[in-house]
mmCIF file with all atom_site columns, C-alpha atoms in Angstrom:
data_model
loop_
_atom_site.group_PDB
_atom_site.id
_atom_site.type_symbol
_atom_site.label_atom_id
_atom_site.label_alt_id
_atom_site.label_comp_id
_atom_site.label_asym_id
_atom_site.label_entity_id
_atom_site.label_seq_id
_atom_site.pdbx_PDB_ins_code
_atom_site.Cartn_x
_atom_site.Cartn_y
_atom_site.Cartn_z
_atom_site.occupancy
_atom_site.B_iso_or_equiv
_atom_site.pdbx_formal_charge
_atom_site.auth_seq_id
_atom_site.auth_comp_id
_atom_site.auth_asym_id
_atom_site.auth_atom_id
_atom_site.pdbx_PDB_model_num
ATOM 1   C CA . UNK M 1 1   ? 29.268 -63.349 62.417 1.00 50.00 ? 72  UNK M CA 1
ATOM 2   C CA . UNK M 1 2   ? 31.977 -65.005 60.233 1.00 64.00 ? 73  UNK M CA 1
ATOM 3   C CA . UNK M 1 3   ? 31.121 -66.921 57.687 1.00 84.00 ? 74  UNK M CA 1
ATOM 4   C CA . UNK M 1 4   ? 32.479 -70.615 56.977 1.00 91.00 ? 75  UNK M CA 1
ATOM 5   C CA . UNK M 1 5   ? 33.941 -72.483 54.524 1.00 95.00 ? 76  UNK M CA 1
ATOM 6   C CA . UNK M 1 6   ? 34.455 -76.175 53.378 1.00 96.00 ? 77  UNK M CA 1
ATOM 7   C CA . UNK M 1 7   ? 36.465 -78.475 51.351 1.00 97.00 ? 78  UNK M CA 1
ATOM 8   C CA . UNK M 1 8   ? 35.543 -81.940 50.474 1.00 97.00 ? 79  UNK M CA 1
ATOM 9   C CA . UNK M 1 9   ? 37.022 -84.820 47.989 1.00 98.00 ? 80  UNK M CA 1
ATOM 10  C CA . UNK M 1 10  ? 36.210 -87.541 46.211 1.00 97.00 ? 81  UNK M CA 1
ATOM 11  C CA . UNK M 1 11  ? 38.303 -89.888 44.431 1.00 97.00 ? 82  UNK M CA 1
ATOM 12  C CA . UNK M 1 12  ? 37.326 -91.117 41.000 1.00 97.00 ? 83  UNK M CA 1
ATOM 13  C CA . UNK M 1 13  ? 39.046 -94.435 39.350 1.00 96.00 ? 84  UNK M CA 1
ATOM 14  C CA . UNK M 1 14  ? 38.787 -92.865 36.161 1.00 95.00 ? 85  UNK M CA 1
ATOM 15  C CA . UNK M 1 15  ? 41.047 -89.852 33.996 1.00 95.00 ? 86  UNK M CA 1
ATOM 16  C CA . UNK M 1 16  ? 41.525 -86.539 34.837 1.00 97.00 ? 87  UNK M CA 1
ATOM 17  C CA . UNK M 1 17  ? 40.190 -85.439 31.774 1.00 97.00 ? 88  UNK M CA 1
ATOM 18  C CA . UNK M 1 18  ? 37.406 -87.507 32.135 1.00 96.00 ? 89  UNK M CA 1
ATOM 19  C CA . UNK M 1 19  ? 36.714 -86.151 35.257 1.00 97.00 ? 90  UNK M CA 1
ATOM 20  C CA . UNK M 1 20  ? 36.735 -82.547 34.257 1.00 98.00 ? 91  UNK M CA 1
ATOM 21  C CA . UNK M 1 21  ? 34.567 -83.195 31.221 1.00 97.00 ? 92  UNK M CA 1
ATOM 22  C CA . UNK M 1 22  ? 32.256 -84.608 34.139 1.00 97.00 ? 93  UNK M CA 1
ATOM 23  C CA . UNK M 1 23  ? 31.805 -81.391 36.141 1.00 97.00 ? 94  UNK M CA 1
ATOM 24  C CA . UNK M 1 24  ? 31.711 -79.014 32.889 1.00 97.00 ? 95  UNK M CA 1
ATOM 25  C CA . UNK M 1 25  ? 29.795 -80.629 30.385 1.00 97.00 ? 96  UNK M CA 1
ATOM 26  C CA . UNK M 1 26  ? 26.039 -80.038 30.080 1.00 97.00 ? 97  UNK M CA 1
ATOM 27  C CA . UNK M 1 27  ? 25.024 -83.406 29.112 1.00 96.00 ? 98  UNK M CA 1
ATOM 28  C CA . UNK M 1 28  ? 26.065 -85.609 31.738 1.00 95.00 ? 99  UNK M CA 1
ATOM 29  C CA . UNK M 1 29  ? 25.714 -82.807 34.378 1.00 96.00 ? 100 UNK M CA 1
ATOM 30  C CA . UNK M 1 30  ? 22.533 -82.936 33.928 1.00 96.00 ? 101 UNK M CA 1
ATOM 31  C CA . UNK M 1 31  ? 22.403 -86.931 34.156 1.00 95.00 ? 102 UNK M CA 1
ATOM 32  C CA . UNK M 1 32  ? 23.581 -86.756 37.819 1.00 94.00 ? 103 UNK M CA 1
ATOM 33  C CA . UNK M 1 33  ? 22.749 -83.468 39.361 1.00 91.00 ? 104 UNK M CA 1
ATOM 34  C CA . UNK M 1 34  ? 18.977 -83.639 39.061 1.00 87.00 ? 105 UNK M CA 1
ATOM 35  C CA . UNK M 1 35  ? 18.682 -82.578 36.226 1.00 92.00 ? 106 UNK M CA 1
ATOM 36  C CA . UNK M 1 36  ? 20.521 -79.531 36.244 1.00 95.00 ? 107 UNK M CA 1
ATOM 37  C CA . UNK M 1 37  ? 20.800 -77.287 32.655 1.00 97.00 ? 108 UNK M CA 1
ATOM 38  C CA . UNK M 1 38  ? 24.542 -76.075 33.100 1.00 97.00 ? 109 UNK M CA 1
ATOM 39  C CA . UNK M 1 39  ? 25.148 -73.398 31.327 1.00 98.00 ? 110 UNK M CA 1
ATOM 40  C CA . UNK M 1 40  ? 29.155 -71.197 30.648 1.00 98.00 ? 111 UNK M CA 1
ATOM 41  C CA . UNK M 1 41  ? 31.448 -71.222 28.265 1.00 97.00 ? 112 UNK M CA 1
ATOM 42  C CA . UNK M 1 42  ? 34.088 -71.747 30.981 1.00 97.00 ? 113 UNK M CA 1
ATOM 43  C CA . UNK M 1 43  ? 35.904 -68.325 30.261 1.00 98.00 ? 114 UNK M CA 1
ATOM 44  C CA . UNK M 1 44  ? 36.822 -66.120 32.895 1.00 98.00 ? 115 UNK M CA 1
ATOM 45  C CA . UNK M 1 45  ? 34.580 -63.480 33.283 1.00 98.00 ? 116 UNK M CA 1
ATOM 46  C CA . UNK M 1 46  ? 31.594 -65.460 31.798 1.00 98.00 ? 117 UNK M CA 1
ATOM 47  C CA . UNK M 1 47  ? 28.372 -66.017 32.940 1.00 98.00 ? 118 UNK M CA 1
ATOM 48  C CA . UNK M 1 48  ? 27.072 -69.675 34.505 1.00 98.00 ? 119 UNK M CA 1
ATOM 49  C CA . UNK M 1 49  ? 23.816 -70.687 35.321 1.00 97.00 ? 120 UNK M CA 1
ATOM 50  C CA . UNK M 1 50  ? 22.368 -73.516 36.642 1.00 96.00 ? 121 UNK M CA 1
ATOM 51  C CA . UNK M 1 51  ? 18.555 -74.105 35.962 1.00 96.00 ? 122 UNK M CA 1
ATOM 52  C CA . UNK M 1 52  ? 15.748 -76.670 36.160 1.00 94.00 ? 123 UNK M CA 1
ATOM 53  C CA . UNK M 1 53  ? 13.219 -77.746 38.533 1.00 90.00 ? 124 UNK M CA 1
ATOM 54  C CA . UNK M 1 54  ? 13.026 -78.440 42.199 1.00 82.00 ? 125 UNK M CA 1
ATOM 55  C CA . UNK M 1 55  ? 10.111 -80.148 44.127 1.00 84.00 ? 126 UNK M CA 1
ATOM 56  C CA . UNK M 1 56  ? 8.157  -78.679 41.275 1.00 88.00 ? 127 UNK M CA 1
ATOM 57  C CA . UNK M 1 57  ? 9.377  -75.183 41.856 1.00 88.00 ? 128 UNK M CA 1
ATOM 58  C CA . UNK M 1 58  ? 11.870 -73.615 38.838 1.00 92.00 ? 129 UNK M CA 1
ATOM 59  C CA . UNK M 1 59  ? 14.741 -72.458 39.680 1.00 92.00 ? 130 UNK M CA 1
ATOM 60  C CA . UNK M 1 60  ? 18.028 -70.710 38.039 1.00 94.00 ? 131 UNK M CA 1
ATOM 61  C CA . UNK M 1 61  ? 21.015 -69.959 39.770 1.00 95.00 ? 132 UNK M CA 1
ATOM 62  C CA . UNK M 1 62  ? 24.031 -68.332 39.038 1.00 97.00 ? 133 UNK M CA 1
ATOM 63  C CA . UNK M 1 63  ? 27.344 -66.949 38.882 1.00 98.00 ? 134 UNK M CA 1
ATOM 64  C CA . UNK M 1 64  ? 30.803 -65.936 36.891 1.00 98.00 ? 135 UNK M CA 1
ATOM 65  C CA . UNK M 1 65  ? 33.840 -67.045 36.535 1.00 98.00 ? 136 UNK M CA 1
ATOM 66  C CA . UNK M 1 66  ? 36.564 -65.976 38.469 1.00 98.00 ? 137 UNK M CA 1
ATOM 67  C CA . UNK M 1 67  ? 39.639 -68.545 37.269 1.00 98.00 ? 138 UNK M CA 1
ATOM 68  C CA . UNK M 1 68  ? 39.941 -70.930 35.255 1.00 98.00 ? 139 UNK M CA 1
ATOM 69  C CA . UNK M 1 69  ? 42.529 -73.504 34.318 1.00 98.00 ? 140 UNK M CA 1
ATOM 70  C CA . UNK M 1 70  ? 40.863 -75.791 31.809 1.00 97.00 ? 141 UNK M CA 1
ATOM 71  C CA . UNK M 1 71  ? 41.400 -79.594 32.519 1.00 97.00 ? 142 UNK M CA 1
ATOM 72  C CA . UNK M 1 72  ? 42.346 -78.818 36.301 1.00 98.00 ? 143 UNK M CA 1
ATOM 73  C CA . UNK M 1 73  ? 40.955 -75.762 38.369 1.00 98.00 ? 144 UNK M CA 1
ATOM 74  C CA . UNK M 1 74  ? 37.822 -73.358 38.187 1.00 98.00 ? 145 UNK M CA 1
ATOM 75  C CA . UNK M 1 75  ? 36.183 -70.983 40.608 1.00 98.00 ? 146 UNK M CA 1
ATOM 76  C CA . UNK M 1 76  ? 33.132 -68.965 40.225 1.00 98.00 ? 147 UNK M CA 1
ATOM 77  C CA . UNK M 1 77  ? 30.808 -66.894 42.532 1.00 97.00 ? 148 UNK M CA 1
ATOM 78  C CA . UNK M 1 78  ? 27.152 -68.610 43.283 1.00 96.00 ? 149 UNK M CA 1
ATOM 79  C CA . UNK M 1 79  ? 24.067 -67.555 43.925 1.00 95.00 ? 150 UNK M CA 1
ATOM 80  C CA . UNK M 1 80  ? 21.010 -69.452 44.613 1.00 90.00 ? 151 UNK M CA 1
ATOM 81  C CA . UNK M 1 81  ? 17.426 -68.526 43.481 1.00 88.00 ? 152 UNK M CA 1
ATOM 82  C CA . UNK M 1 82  ? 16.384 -71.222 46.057 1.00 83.00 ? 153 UNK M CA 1
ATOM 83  C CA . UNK M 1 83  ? 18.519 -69.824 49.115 1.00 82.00 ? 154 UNK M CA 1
ATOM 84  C CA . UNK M 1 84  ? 16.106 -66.987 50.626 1.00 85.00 ? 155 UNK M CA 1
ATOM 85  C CA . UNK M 1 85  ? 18.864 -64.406 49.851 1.00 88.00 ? 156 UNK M CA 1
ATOM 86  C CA . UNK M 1 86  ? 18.030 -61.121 47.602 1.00 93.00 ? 157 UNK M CA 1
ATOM 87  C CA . UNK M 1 87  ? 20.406 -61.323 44.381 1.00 95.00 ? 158 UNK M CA 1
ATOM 88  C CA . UNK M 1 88  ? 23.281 -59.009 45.084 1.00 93.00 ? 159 UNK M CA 1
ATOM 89  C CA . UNK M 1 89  ? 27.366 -59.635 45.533 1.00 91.00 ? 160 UNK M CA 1
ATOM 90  C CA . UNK M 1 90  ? 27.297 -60.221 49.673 1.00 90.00 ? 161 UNK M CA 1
ATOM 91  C CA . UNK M 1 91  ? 24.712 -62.763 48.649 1.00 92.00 ? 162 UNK M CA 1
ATOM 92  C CA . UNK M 1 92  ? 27.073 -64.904 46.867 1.00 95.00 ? 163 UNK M CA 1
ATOM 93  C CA . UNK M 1 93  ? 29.898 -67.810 47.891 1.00 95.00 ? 164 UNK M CA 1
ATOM 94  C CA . UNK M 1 94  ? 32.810 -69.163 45.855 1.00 97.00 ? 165 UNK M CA 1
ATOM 95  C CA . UNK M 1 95  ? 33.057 -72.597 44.551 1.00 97.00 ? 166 UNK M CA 1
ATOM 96  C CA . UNK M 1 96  ? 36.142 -74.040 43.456 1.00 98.00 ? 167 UNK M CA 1
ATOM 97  C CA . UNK M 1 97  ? 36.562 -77.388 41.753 1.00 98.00 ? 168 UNK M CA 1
ATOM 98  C CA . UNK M 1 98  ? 40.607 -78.891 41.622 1.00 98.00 ? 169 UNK M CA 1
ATOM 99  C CA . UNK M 1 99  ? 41.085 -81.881 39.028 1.00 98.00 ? 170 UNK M CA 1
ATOM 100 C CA . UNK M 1 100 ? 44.530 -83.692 40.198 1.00 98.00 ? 171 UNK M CA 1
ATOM 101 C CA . UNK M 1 101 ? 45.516 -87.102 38.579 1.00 97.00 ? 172 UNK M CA 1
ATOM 102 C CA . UNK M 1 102 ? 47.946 -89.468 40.504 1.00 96.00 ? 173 UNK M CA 1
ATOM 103 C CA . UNK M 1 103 ? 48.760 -93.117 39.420 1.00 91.00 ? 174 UNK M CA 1
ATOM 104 C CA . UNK M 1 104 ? 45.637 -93.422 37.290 1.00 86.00 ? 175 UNK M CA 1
ATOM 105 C CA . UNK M 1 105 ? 43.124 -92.200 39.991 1.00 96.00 ? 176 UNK M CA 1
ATOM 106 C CA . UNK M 1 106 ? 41.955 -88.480 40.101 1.00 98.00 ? 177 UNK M CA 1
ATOM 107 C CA . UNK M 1 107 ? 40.370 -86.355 42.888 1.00 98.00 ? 178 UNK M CA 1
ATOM 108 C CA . UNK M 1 108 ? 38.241 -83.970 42.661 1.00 98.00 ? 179 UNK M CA 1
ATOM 109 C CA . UNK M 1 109 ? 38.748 -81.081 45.440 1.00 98.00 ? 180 UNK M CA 1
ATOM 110 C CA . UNK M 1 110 ? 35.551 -79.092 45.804 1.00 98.00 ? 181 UNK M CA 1
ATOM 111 C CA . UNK M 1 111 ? 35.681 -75.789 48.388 1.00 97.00 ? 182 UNK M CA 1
ATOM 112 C CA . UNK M 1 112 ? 32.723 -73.833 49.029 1.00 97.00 ? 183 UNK M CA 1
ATOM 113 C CA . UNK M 1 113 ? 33.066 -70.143 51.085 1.00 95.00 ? 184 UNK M CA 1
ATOM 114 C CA . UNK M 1 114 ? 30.288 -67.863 52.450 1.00 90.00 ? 185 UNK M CA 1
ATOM 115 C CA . UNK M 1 115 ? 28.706 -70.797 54.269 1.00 90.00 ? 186 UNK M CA 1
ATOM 116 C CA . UNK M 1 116 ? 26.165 -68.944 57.663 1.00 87.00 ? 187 UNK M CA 1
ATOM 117 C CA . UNK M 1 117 ? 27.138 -71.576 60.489 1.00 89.00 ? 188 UNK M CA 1
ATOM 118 C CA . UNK M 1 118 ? 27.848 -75.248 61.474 1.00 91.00 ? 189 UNK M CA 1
ATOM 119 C CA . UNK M 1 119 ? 24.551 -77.185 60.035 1.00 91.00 ? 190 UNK M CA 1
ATOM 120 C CA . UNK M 1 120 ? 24.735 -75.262 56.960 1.00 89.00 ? 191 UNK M CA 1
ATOM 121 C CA . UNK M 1 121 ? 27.906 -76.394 56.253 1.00 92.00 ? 192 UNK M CA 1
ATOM 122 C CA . UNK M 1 122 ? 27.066 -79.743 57.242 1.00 93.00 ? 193 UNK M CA 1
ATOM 123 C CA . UNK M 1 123 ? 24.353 -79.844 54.717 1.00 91.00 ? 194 UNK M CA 1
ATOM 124 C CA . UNK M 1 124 ? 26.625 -78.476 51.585 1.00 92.00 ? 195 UNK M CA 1
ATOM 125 C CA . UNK M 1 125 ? 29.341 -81.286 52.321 1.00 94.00 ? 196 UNK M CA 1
ATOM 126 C CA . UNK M 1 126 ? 26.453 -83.916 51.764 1.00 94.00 ? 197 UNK M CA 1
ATOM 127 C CA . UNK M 1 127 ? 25.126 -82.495 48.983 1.00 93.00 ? 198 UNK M CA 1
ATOM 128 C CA . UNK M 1 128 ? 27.879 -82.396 47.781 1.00 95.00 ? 199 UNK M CA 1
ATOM 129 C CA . UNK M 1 129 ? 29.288 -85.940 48.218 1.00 96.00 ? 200 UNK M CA 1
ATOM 130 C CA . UNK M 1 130 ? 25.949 -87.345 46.394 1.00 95.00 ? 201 UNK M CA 1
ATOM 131 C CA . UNK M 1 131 ? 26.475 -84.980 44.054 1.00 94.00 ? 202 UNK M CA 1
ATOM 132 C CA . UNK M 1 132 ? 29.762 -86.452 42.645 1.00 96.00 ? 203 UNK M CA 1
ATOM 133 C CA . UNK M 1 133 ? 29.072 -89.882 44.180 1.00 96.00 ? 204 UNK M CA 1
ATOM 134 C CA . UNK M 1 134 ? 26.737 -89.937 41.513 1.00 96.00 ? 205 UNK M CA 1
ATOM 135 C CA . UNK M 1 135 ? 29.065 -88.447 38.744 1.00 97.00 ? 206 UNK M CA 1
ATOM 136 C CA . UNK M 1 136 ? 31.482 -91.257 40.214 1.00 97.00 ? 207 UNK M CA 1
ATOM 137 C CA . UNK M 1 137 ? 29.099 -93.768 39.582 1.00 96.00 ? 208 UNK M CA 1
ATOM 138 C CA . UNK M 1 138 ? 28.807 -93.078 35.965 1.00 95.00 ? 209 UNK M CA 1
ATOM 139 C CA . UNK M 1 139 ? 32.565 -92.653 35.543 1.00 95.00 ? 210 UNK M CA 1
ATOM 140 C CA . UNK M 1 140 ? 33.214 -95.914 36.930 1.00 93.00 ? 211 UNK M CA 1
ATOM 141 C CA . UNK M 1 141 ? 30.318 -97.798 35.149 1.00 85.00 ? 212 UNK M CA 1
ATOM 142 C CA . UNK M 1 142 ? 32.349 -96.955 31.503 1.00 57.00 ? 213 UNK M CA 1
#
C-alpha cells in the first residue's frame, strides 16, 4: 500500500519574517499549538522535539533536520509518540514548511509525506489549518 502525501496553505497578512519566527520560535509555538515545547536549533542534521501534554497523557515527538533555508524553507523527519507506531525510520514522514512573501502577504506552504490512506490525510490537513489559523490569528492581532 502506497502511502500519501499532502500540501496545504495558508495566507498570513503579516511579514515573511514574521511568519517564520512564528513556526520556529519556542515561545509563541507554544501559545498556539497547545502548548507544544519546540525544541532545535534549526541546523541541518539537528535534533527537534516536540513535547507536552495531551488529554492528560505526555507526549514527545520527534525528528531531524533534513534542509534548511532560514527565513524561507525547512524539512525534517517526524515521529509521533502518540501515533501507535514503534520508533524506527519507516515509522517516520517528512514535513516541510515554505515561507514566500508577495505584495506584503506571505504563505505558508506546509507538505506532509508518509500519510496510511484517505481519512488520515483528511485529518492532518485540519489539524493543520487550526494549527496555523491560530498562529494567523496572533500575527494578525499585532
Amino acid at each position: 500500500m502506497s502511502k500519501q502525501a499532502l500540501t496545504t496553505k495558508i495566507d498570513f497578512n503579516a511579514p515573511a519574517a514574521k511568519v517564520w519566527k512564528g513556526v520556529t520560535d519556542p515561545e509563541l509555538v507554544k501559545q498556539y499549538f497547545f502548548g507544544t515545547n519546540l525544541k532545535s536549533d534549526w541546523k541541518v542534521g539537528s535534533p527537534i522535539t516536540f513535547s507536552g501534554e495531551w488529554d492528560g497523557k505526555s507526549y514527545e515527538d520527534k525528528g531531524t533536520i533534513l534542509e534548511i533555508t532560514p527565513g524561507e524553507y525547512v524539512k525534517y523527519s517526524y515521529w509521533s509518540s502518540m501515533g501507535g507506531t514503534e520508533d524506527k525510520p519507516e515509522n517516520y514522514a517528512n514535513i516541510s514548511y515554505r515561507v514566500t512573501e508577495k505584495d506584503g502577504k506571505t504563505t505558508l506552504e506546509i507538505t506532509q509525506d508518509g500519510i496510511k490512506d484517505e481519512a488520515t490525510k483528511e485529518h492532518s490537513e485540519q489539524n493543520w489549518q487550526m494549527v496555523f489559523g491560530g498562529l494567523k490569528k496572533i500575527l494578525e492581532e499585532k
